Short mmCIF file of C-alpha atoms and ligand atoms in Angstrom, two decimals:
data_model
loop_
_atom_site.label_atom_id
_atom_site.label_comp_id
_atom_site.label_asym_id
_atom_site.label_seq_id
_atom_site.Cartn_x
_atom_site.Cartn_y
_atom_site.Cartn_z
CA MET A 7 -31.39 2.46 -5.54
CA SER A 8 -29.25 -0.29 -3.98
CA HIS A 9 -25.50 0.12 -3.77
CA PRO A 10 -23.04 -2.64 -4.68
CA PRO A 11 -21.40 -4.27 -1.64
CA ARG A 12 -18.31 -2.53 -0.34
CA LEU A 13 -15.07 -4.45 -0.02
CA PRO A 14 -14.00 -4.98 3.61
CA VAL A 15 -10.39 -3.85 4.07
CA VAL A 16 -7.83 -3.56 6.86
CA VAL A 17 -4.97 -1.04 6.56
CA LEU A 18 -1.58 -1.54 8.21
CA ILE A 19 0.49 1.55 9.01
CA SER A 20 3.50 2.66 11.04
CA GLY A 21 3.49 6.42 10.65
CA ASN A 22 1.88 9.46 9.10
CA GLY A 23 -0.85 7.66 7.21
CA SER A 24 -1.26 10.04 4.28
CA ASN A 25 -2.07 7.10 2.01
CA LEU A 26 -4.55 5.91 4.63
CA GLN A 27 -6.10 9.39 4.45
CA ALA A 28 -6.59 8.95 0.70
CA PHE A 29 -8.56 5.75 1.43
CA ILE A 30 -10.59 7.45 4.15
CA ASP A 31 -11.41 10.32 1.78
CA GLY A 32 -12.33 7.91 -1.03
CA GLN A 33 -14.62 5.92 1.25
CA ARG A 34 -16.23 9.10 2.52
CA ASP A 35 -16.86 10.71 -0.88
CA GLY A 36 -18.11 7.44 -2.35
CA SER A 37 -15.40 7.13 -5.02
CA LEU A 38 -13.96 4.01 -3.35
CA PRO A 39 -16.35 1.10 -2.70
CA ILE A 40 -14.53 -0.04 0.45
CA ASP A 41 -15.44 -0.60 4.07
CA LEU A 42 -12.44 0.38 6.21
CA ARG A 43 -12.87 -2.14 9.02
CA ALA A 44 -9.71 -1.33 10.99
CA VAL A 45 -6.34 0.40 10.97
CA ILE A 46 -3.53 -1.49 12.69
CA SER A 47 -0.18 0.05 13.61
CA ASN A 48 2.94 -1.50 15.07
CA ARG A 49 3.71 1.93 16.59
CA ALA A 50 1.44 3.49 19.22
CA ASN A 51 2.39 7.04 18.22
CA ALA A 52 1.61 6.68 14.50
CA PHE A 53 -0.28 9.79 13.38
CA GLY A 54 -2.38 7.63 11.08
CA LEU A 55 -4.12 6.18 14.16
CA ARG A 56 -5.50 9.65 14.87
CA ARG A 57 -6.67 9.99 11.26
CA ALA A 58 -8.51 6.66 11.60
CA ALA A 59 -10.05 7.49 14.98
CA ASP A 60 -11.22 10.88 13.64
CA ALA A 61 -12.96 9.02 10.83
CA GLY A 62 -14.64 6.62 13.27
CA ILE A 63 -12.57 3.63 12.16
CA ALA A 64 -11.47 0.95 14.66
CA THR A 65 -7.78 1.21 15.58
CA ARG A 66 -5.42 -1.33 17.08
CA VAL A 67 -1.77 -1.22 18.09
CA LEU A 68 0.28 -4.39 17.94
CA SER A 69 3.87 -3.69 18.92
CA HIS A 70 6.56 -5.96 17.56
CA ARG A 71 8.46 -5.28 20.79
CA ASP A 72 6.00 -7.48 22.66
CA TYR A 73 6.93 -10.57 20.62
CA PRO A 74 10.13 -12.59 20.74
CA ASP A 75 10.47 -13.19 17.01
CA ARG A 76 9.01 -12.45 13.60
CA ASP A 77 6.88 -15.59 13.37
CA SER A 78 5.11 -15.01 16.67
CA TYR A 79 4.46 -11.36 15.80
CA ASP A 80 3.19 -12.25 12.34
CA ASP A 81 0.86 -14.91 13.83
CA ALA A 82 -0.61 -12.42 16.27
CA LEU A 83 -0.99 -9.86 13.49
CA ARG A 84 -2.76 -12.37 11.29
CA ARG A 85 -5.22 -13.25 14.06
CA LEU A 86 -5.86 -9.56 14.72
CA ILE A 87 -6.43 -8.82 11.03
CA ASP A 88 -8.68 -11.83 10.48
CA GLY A 89 -10.91 -10.78 13.37
CA PHE A 90 -12.05 -7.96 11.06
CA GLU A 91 -12.67 -10.37 8.15
CA PRO A 92 -11.11 -8.26 5.40
CA ALA A 93 -11.10 -9.30 1.74
CA LEU A 94 -8.06 -7.08 1.19
CA VAL A 95 -5.14 -6.08 3.42
CA ILE A 96 -3.43 -2.80 2.50
CA LEU A 97 0.12 -2.00 3.58
CA ALA A 98 0.38 1.79 3.74
CA GLY A 99 3.77 2.72 5.16
CA PHE A 100 3.93 -0.37 7.38
CA MET A 101 7.63 -0.43 8.19
CA ARG A 102 8.11 -4.09 8.96
CA ILE A 103 9.13 -6.98 6.80
CA LEU A 104 6.48 -9.69 6.90
CA GLY A 105 7.56 -13.33 6.97
CA LYS A 106 6.92 -15.92 4.29
CA PRO A 107 4.00 -17.71 6.03
CA PHE A 108 2.17 -14.41 6.53
CA VAL A 109 2.71 -13.34 2.92
CA ALA A 110 1.67 -16.76 1.59
CA TYR A 111 -1.48 -16.72 3.72
CA TYR A 112 -2.61 -13.39 2.21
CA GLN A 113 -1.30 -13.95 -1.31
CA GLY A 114 -3.47 -12.19 -3.86
CA ARG A 115 -5.15 -10.00 -1.23
CA LEU A 116 -2.17 -8.08 0.15
CA LEU A 117 -1.12 -4.80 -1.51
CA ASN A 118 1.82 -2.46 -0.94
CA ILE A 119 2.99 0.87 -2.30
CA HIS A 120 6.65 1.55 -2.87
CA PRO A 121 8.23 4.94 -3.67
CA SER A 122 10.07 4.00 -6.86
CA LEU A 123 9.45 2.72 -10.37
CA LEU A 124 9.93 -0.94 -9.51
CA PRO A 125 11.94 -3.01 -10.19
CA ALA A 126 14.31 -0.03 -9.85
CA TYR A 127 15.21 1.16 -6.35
CA ARG A 128 13.84 -1.56 -4.15
CA GLY A 129 14.42 -1.03 -0.42
CA LEU A 130 14.74 2.12 1.67
CA HIS A 131 15.75 5.78 1.06
CA THR A 132 14.67 5.81 -2.57
CA HIS A 133 14.45 9.61 -2.87
CA GLU A 134 18.00 10.12 -1.60
CA ARG A 135 19.30 7.39 -3.89
CA ILE A 136 17.55 8.87 -6.94
CA LEU A 137 19.11 12.28 -6.24
CA ALA A 138 22.54 10.77 -5.60
CA ASP A 139 22.35 9.01 -8.97
CA GLY A 140 21.27 12.17 -10.80
CA ALA A 141 18.23 10.38 -12.23
CA SER A 142 15.71 12.54 -14.11
CA GLN A 143 12.70 10.35 -13.39
CA HIS A 144 11.25 8.84 -10.25
CA GLY A 145 7.87 7.52 -9.25
CA CYS A 146 5.88 5.02 -7.25
CA SER A 147 4.43 1.55 -7.71
CA VAL A 148 1.48 -0.38 -6.29
CA HIS A 149 2.10 -4.11 -6.22
CA PHE A 150 0.79 -7.36 -4.83
CA VAL A 151 3.10 -8.58 -2.09
CA ASN A 152 5.11 -11.74 -2.50
CA ASP A 153 7.84 -13.05 -0.24
CA ASP A 154 10.64 -11.14 -1.95
CA LEU A 155 11.05 -7.52 -0.79
CA ASP A 156 9.32 -5.00 -3.12
CA ALA A 157 9.21 -7.61 -5.88
CA GLY A 158 5.60 -8.78 -6.28
CA PRO A 159 3.67 -8.15 -9.52
CA VAL A 160 3.32 -4.42 -10.17
CA ILE A 161 -0.23 -3.24 -10.90
CA VAL A 162 0.11 0.47 -11.54
CA GLN A 163 2.92 3.03 -11.51
CA ALA A 164 3.11 6.82 -11.70
CA ARG A 165 6.13 8.51 -13.24
CA VAL A 166 7.26 11.67 -11.49
CA PRO A 167 9.93 14.06 -12.82
CA VAL A 168 12.98 14.98 -10.78
CA LEU A 169 13.48 18.77 -10.93
CA PRO A 170 16.86 20.53 -10.80
CA ASP A 171 16.39 22.05 -7.34
CA ASP A 172 14.84 18.99 -5.74
CA THR A 173 15.71 17.93 -2.23
CA ALA A 174 14.77 14.54 -0.84
CA GLU A 175 11.83 16.29 0.88
CA SER A 176 10.49 18.06 -2.23
CA LEU A 177 10.85 14.90 -4.27
CA ALA A 178 9.16 12.79 -1.59
CA ALA A 179 6.24 15.24 -1.50
CA ARG A 180 5.82 15.05 -5.28
CA VAL A 181 5.97 11.25 -5.23
CA GLN A 182 3.48 11.11 -2.36
CA GLY A 183 1.04 13.22 -4.37
CA ALA A 184 1.20 10.53 -7.02
CA GLU A 185 0.86 7.76 -4.42
CA HIS A 186 -2.41 9.25 -3.25
CA ARG A 187 -3.73 8.92 -6.79
CA ILE A 188 -2.56 5.46 -7.82
CA TYR A 189 -3.07 3.57 -4.55
CA PRO A 190 -6.82 4.31 -4.35
CA LEU A 191 -7.02 3.52 -8.07
CA ALA A 192 -5.57 0.02 -7.60
CA VAL A 193 -7.79 -0.59 -4.57
CA LYS A 194 -10.82 0.57 -6.57
CA TRP A 195 -10.00 -1.90 -9.35
CA PHE A 196 -9.66 -4.69 -6.78
CA ALA A 197 -12.88 -3.71 -5.00
CA GLU A 198 -14.76 -3.68 -8.29
CA GLY A 199 -13.51 -7.18 -9.12
CA ARG A 200 -11.48 -5.89 -12.08
CA LEU A 201 -8.08 -6.85 -10.69
CA ALA A 202 -6.68 -10.17 -9.47
CA TRP A 203 -3.37 -11.97 -9.13
CA ARG A 204 -3.94 -15.48 -10.44
CA PRO A 205 -1.51 -18.33 -11.04
CA GLU A 206 -1.36 -17.26 -14.70
CA GLY A 207 -0.42 -13.69 -13.77
CA LEU A 208 -1.89 -10.27 -13.19
CA TYR A 209 -5.44 -9.95 -14.45
CA LEU A 210 -6.98 -6.52 -15.11
CA ASP A 211 -10.20 -5.69 -16.93
CA GLY A 212 -10.54 -9.06 -18.58
CA ALA A 213 -6.95 -9.43 -19.78
CA TYR A 214 -3.66 -10.77 -18.45
CA ARG A 215 -1.00 -8.08 -18.21
CA THR A 216 2.73 -8.53 -18.34
CA ARG A 217 3.36 -4.83 -17.63
CA PRO A 218 1.88 -2.42 -15.13
CA VAL A 219 -0.41 0.43 -16.07
CA VAL A 220 1.83 3.54 -16.17
CA LEU A 221 0.51 7.03 -15.52
CA ASP A 222 2.41 10.28 -15.94
CA GLN A 223 2.24 12.70 -13.08
CA ALA A 224 2.06 16.32 -14.13
CA VAL A 225 4.17 18.67 -12.04
CA ASP A 226 1.72 20.82 -10.16
CA GLN A 227 4.03 23.49 -8.86
C1 GRF B 326 4.97 6.15 1.45
O1 GRF B 326 5.86 7.03 0.85
C2 GRF B 326 5.10 4.79 0.84
O2 GRF B 326 5.58 4.79 -0.46
C3 GRF B 326 6.06 4.09 1.73
O3 GRF B 326 5.84 4.62 3.01
C4 GRF B 326 5.29 5.92 2.90
C5 GRF B 326 4.08 5.99 3.77
O4 GRF B 326 3.58 7.29 3.89
N1 GRF B 326 5.84 2.66 1.65
P1 GRF B 326 2.22 7.54 4.65
O5 GRF B 326 2.36 6.98 6.06
O6 GRF B 326 1.12 6.90 3.88
O7 GRF B 326 2.08 9.04 4.69
#
């Protein structure tokens, strides 16, 4: 039996790479029709590089410290990525803002995950801000990247409850559990040709959507 072609992807990280691990696991167990061509980090000590190497995936480090400004770094990054000929570029904890030319170049094939129910809580330290506000609900969002921070069209979200005794760490762990479910899901849809960002809007399973798919995350503790 012949298998459908797998989508070539490149993943950009800066740190732990637990979302990357979800992609590695999905590729390995056959649930995700992707071909992880390379993992690129701007930090040499990112643990995710070890996860990639252990899985036999090519790794590269491109340090922003070696470039005088954002445009020159972004250009070098684009050349490095394109050498692997990906159809999709996945930001998975890549802690750098990418400039407008870079984002425009990859528009429609650049995904990010953000730890909040966008458009709420764009930016950093979302778990701390949720707790400070006394919110009862938190979550995460997978979105296409546009040139406004954490503001591209949202594909899928998971709602996660905030529990009375939560710390930023316990909340982050619960949200990350949800991330590891919805990020592979969005990538699977893209790889299967079911998802696209077109001029008319977000297209999923034959229909234009004005709202993301929203999943509820059961508390498993
Ligand atoms: C995730 O929480 C994600 O929402 C944010 O950065 C974190 C990356 O975690 N963008 P990891 O490196 O995938 O473990």
